Tab-separated table of C-alpha atoms and ligand atoms in Angstrom:
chain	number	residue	atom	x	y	z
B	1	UNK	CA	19.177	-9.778	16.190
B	2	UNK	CA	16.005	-9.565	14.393
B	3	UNK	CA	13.635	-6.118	15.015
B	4	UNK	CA	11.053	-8.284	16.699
B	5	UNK	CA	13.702	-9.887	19.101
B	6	UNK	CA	15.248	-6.349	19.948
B	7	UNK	CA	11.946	-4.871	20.929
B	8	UNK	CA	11.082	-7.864	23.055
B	9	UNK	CA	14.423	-6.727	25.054
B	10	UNK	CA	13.869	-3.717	25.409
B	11	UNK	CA	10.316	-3.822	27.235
B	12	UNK	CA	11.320	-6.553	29.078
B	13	UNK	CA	11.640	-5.434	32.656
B	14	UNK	CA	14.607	-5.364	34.397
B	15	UNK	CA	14.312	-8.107	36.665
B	16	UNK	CA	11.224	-10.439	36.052
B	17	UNK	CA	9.908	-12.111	32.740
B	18	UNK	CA	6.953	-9.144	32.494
B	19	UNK	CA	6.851	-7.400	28.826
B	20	UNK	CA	4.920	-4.562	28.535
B	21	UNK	CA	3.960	-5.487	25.417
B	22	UNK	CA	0.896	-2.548	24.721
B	23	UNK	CA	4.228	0.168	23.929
B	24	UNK	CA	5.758	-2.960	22.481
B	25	UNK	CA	3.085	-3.778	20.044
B	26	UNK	CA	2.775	0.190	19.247
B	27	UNK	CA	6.844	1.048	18.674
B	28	UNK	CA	5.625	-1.947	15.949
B	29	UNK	CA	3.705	0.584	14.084
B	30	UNK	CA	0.492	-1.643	15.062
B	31	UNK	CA	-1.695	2.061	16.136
B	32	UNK	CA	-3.076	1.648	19.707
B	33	UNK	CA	-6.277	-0.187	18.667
B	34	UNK	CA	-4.551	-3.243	17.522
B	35	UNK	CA	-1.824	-3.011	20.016
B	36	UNK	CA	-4.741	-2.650	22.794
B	37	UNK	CA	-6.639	-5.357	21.130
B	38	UNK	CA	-3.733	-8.135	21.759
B	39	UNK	CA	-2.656	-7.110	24.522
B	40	UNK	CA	-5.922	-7.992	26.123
B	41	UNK	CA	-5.952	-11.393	24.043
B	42	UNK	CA	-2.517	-11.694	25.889
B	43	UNK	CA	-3.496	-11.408	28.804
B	44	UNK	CA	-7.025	-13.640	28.619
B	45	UNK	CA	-4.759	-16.606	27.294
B	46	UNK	CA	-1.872	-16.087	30.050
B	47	UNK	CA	0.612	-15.370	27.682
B	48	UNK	CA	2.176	-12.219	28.562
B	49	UNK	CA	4.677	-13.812	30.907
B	50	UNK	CA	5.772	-15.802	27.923
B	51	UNK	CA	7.304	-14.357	25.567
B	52	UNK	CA	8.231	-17.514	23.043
B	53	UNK	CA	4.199	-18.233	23.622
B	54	UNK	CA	3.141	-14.698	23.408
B	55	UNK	CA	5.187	-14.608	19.856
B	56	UNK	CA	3.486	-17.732	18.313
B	57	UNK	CA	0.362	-16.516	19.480
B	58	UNK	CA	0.821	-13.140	17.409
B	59	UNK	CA	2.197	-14.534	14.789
B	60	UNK	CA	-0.657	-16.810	14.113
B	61	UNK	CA	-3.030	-14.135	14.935
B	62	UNK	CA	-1.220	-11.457	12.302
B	63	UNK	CA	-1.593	-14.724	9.350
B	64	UNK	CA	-4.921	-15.027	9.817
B	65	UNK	CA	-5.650	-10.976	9.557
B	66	UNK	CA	-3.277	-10.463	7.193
B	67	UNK	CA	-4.710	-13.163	4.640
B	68	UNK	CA	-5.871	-11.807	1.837
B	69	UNK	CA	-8.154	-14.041	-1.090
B	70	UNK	CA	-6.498	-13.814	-4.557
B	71	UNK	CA	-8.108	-11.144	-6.334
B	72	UNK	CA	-10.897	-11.681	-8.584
B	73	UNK	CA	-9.810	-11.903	-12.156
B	74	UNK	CA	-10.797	-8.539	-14.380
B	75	UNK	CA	-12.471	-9.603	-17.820
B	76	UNK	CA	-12.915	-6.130	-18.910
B	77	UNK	CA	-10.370	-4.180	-20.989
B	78	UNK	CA	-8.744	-2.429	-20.245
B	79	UNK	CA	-8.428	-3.299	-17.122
B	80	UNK	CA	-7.599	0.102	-14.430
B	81	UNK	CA	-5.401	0.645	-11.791
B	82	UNK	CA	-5.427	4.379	-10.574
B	83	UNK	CA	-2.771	5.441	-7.748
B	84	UNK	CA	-3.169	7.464	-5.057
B	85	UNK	CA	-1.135	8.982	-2.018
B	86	UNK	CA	0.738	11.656	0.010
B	87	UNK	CA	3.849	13.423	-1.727
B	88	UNK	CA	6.770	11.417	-2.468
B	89	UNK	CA	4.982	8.196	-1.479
B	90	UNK	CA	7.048	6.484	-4.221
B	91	UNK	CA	3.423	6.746	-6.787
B	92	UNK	CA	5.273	7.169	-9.881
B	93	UNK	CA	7.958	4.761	-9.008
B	94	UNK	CA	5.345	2.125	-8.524
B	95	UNK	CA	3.054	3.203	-11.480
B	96	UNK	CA	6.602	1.953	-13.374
B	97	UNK	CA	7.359	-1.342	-11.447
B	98	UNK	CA	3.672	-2.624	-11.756
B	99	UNK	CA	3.835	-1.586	-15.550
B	100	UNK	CA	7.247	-3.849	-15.833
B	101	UNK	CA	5.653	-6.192	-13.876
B	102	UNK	CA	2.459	-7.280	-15.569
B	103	UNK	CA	4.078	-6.537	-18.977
B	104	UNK	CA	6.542	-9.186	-17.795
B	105	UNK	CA	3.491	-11.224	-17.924
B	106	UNK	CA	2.248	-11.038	-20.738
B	107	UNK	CA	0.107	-7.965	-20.515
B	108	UNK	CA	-0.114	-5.028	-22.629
B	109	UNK	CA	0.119	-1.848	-20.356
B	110	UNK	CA	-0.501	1.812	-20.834
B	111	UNK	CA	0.229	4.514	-18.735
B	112	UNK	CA	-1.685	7.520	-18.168
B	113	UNK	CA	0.438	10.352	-16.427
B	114	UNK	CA	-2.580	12.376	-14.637
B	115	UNK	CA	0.180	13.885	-12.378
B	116	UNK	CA	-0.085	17.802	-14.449
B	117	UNK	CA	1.094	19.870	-10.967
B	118	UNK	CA	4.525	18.994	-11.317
B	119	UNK	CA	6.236	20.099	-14.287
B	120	UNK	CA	9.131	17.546	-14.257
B	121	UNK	CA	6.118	14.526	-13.102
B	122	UNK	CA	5.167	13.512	-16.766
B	123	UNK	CA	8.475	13.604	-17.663
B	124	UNK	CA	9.452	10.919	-14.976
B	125	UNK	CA	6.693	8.469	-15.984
B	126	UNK	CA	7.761	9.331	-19.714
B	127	UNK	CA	11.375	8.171	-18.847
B	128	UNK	CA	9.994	4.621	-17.276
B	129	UNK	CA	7.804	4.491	-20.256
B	130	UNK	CA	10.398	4.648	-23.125
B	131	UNK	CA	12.849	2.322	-20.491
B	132	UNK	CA	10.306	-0.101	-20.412
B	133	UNK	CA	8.387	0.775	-24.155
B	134	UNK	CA	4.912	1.225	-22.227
B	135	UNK	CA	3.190	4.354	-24.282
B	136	UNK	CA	2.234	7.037	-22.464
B	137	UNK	CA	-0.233	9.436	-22.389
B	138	UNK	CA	0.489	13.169	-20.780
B	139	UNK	CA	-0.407	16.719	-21.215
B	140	UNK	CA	1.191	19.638	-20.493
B	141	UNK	CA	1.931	20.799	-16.791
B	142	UNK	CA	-1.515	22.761	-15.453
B	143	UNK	CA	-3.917	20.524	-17.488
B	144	UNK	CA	-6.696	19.632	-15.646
B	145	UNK	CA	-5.532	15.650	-14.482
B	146	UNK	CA	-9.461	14.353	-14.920
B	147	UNK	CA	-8.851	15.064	-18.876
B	148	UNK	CA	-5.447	13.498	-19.030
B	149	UNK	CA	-6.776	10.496	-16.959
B	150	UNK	CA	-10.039	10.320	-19.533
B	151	UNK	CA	-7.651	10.765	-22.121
B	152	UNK	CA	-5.344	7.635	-21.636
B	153	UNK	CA	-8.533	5.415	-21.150
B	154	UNK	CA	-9.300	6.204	-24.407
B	155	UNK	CA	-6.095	5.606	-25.489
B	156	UNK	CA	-5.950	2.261	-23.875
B	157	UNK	CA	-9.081	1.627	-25.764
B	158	UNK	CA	-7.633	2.521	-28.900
B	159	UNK	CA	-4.360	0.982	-28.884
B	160	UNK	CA	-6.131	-2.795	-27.506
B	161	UNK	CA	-4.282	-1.971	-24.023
B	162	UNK	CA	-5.463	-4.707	-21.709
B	163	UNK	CA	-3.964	-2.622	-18.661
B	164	UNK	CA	-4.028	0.790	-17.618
B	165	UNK	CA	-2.006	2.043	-14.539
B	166	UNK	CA	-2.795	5.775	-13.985
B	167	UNK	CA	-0.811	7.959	-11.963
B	168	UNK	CA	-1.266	11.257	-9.781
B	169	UNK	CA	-0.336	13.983	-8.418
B	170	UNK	CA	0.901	13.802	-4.246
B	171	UNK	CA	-1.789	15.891	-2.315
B	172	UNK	CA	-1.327	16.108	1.789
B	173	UNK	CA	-4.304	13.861	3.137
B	174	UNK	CA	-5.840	16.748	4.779
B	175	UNK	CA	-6.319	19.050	2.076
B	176	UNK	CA	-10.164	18.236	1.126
B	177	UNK	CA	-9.535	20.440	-2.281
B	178	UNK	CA	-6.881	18.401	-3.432
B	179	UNK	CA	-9.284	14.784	-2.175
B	180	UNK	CA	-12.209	16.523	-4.008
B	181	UNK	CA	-9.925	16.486	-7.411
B	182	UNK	CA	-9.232	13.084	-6.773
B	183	UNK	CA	-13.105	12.539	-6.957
B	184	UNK	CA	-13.204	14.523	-10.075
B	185	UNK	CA	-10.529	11.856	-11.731
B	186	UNK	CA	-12.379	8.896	-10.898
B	187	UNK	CA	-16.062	10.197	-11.933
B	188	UNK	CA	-14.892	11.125	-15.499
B	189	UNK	CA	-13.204	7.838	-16.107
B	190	UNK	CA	-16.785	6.473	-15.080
B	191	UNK	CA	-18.665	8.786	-17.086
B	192	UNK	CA	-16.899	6.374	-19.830
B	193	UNK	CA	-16.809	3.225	-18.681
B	194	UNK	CA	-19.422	2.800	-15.457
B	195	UNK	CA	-16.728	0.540	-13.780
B	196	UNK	CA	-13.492	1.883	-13.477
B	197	UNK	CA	-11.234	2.207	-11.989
B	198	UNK	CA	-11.018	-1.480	-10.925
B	199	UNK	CA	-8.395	-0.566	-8.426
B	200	UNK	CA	-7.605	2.066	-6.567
B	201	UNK	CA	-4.195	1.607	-4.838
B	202	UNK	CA	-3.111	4.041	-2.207
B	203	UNK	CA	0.610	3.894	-2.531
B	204	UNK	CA	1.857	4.873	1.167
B	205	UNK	CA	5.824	5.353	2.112
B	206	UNK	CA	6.060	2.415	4.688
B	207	UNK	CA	8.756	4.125	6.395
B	208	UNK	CA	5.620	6.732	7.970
B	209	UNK	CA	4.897	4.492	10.076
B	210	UNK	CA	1.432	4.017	11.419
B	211	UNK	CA	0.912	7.691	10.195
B	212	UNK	CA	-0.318	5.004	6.938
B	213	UNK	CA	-3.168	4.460	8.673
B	214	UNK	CA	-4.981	8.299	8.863
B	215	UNK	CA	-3.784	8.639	5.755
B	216	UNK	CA	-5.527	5.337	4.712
B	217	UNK	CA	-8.690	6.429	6.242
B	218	UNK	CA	-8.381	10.245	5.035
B	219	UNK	CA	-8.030	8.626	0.961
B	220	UNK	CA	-10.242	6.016	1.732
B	221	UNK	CA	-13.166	8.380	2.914
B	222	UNK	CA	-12.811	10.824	-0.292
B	223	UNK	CA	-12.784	8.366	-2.850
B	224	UNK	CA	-13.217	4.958	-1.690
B	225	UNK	CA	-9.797	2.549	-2.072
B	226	UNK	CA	-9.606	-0.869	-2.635
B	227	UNK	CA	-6.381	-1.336	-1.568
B	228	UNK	CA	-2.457	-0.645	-0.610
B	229	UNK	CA	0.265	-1.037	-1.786
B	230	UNK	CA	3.280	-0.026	0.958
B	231	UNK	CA	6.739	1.125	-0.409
B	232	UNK	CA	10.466	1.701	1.372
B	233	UNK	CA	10.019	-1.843	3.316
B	234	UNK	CA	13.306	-2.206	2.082
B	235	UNK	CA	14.849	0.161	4.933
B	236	UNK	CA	13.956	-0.284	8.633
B	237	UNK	CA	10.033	-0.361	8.168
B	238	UNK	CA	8.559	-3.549	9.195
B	239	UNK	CA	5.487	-2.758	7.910
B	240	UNK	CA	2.940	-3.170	11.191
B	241	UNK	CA	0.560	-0.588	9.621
B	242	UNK	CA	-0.300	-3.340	6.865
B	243	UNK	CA	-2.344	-5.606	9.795
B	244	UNK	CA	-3.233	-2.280	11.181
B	245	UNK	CA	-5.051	-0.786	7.837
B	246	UNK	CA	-6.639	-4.726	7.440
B	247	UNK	CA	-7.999	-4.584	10.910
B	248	UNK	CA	-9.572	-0.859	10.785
B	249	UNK	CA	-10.456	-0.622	7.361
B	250	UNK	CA	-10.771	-4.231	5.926
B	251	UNK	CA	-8.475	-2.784	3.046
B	252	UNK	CA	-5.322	-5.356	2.256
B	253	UNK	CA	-2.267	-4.893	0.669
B	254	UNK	CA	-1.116	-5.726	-2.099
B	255	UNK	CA	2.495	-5.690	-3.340
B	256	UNK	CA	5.265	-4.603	-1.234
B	257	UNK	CA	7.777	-2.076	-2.845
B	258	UNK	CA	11.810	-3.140	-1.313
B	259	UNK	CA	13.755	-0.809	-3.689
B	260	UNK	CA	14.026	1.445	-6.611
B	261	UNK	CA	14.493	-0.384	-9.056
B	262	UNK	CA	11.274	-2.134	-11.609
B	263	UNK	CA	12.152	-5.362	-10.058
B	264	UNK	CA	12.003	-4.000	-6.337
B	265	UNK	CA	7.808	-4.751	-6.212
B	266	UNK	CA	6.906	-7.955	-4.250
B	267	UNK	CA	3.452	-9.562	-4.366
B	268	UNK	CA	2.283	-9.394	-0.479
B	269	UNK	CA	1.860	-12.995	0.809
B	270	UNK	CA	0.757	-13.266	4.029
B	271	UNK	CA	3.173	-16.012	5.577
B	272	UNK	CA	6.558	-14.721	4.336
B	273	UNK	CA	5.183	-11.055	5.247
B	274	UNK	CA	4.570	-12.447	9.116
B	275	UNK	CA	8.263	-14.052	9.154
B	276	UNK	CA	10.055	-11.104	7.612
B	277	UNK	CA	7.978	-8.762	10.528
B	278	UNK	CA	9.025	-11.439	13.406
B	279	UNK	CA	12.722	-12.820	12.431
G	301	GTP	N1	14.264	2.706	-1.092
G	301	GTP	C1	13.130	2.825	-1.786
G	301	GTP	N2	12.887	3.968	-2.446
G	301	GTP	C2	11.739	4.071	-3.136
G	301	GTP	C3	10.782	3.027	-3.176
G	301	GTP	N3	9.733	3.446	-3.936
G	301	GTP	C4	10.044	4.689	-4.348
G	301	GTP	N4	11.248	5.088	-3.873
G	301	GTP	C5	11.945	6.367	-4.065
G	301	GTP	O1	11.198	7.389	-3.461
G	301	GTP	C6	11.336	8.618	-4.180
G	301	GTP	C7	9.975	9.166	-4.557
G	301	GTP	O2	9.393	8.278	-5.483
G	301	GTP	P1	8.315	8.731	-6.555
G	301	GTP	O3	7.870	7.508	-7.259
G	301	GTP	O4	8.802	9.859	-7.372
G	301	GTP	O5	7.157	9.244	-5.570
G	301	GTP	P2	5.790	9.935	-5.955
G	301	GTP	O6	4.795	9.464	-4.989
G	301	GTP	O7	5.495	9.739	-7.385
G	301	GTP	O8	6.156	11.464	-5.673
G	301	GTP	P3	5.264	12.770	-6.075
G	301	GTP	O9	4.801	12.545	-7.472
G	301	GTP	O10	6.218	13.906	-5.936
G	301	GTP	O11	4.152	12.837	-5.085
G	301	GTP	C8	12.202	8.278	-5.391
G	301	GTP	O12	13.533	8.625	-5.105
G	301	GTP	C9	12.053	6.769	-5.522
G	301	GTP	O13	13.158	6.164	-6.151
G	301	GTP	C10	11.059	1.812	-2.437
G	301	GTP	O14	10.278	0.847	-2.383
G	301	GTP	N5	12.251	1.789	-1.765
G	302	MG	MG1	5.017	11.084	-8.867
């Protein structure tokens, strides 16, 4: 039975055809807002009696937020993702499958490995690199990450790159020092090129829940993101923070990590995304 269908039994009451669909909606990982929001859109349409109904009627309304226009194409080179997130988020991991990923299509990546807290962190992104022969640029562990990160743009630049991915260290969401160093990163890649990053990708651990969200809005405050990318949907994670984050912060997602492996990084798509969460 799918995980929609097994929630919708067991907030069914006992006897009649009620669902109390606002714990429903939040056991979903939707956050209160959202799951508030329907509820009352439920209730105005008569639905909540209904389940089959009430189902369309969310499903259609999830499409719709969920939607996301391709993203503008990126004429500058190179071209500069930076990731961002919480400790163990899967950063590194998906610094690696995007690299695989666009070099599958024709692009020529570089990776910059501004992750210098860790000792054994460069060493991980090194490994993907020579797997996947992306070069890499890293520094020794305790080197300040904003000169590593300035570094591998200009190593991109040198070597043609039309791609950069850029990964981090994991900071907790609440520790403004850590946010503040993130800031640092970003403003000395644009004291050499005005525009980038292009991107900047919070990679989240899907299987947090709607814990996604604060940590959405915590990243999002210190250094502005542009979007998500959600990893581990490949356990029991349904991934109900993704309309969650769209709805509170506008910010989509977009790729879908189901997996360790390069090849475990799905493009979000908004209509497959709503059947996998409902079926
Ligand atoms: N099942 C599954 N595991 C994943 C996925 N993405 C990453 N992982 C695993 O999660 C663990 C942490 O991944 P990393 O990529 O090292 O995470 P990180 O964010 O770079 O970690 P720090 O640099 O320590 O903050 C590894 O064991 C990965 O293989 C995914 O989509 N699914
Ligand atoms: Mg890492």
């Amino acid at each position: 039975m799918s995980f929609w269908k097994q929630l919708v039994n067991r907030f069914r009451d006992g006897v009649g055809e009620e669902i109390d669909w606002e714990p429903l909606l939040i056991e979903a990982d939707l956050g209160l807002k959202l799951a508030t929001e329907w509820v009352e859109d439920l209730k105005e349409n008569g639905l909540t009696r209904n389940p089959e109904k009430a189902e369309a009627h969310l499903r259609d309304k999830m499409t719709k937020l969920v939607r996301i226009p391709p993203p503008l194409p990126i004429r500058q080179q190179p071209e500069v993702i930076l990731l961002v997130g919480v400790n163990g988020s899967g950063k590194t991991t998906t610094a690696a499958k995007l690299g695989a990923r666009y070099q599958k299509a024709g692009r020529t990546v570089h990776f910059g490995a501004a992750d210098t807290f860790r000792a054994a962190a460069a060493e991980q992104l090194e490994a993907w690199g020579t797997r996947l022969g992306i070069p890499v640029t890293s520094a020794a562990p305790g080197t300040d990450p904003a000169s590593v990160a300035v570094r591998s743009l200009l190593a991109a630049q040198e070597s043609g790159a039309n791609l950069l991915i850029i990964d981090t260290a994991g900071r907790q969401a609440n520790k403004r020092n850590l946010l503040l160093e993130l800031g640092k990163i970003k403003r000395s890649l644009q004291k050499k090129i005005e525009t980038v990053p292009h991107h900047t990708w919070l990679i989240a651990d899907g299987m947090t829940g709607i814990g996604v969200l604060s940590q959405a809005r915590e990243f999002h405050e210190a250094i502005g993101l542009t979007g998500l990318v959600v990893t581990k949907l490949d356990g029991s994670a349904k991934g109900g923070m993704i309309p969650a984050v769209r709805a509170e912060l506008g910010l989509p997602t977009y790729y879908l990590g189901r997996g360790e492996r390069p090849e475990d990084l799905h493009r979000f798509e908004a209509g497959s995304f709503v059947e996998n969460f409902f079926d």
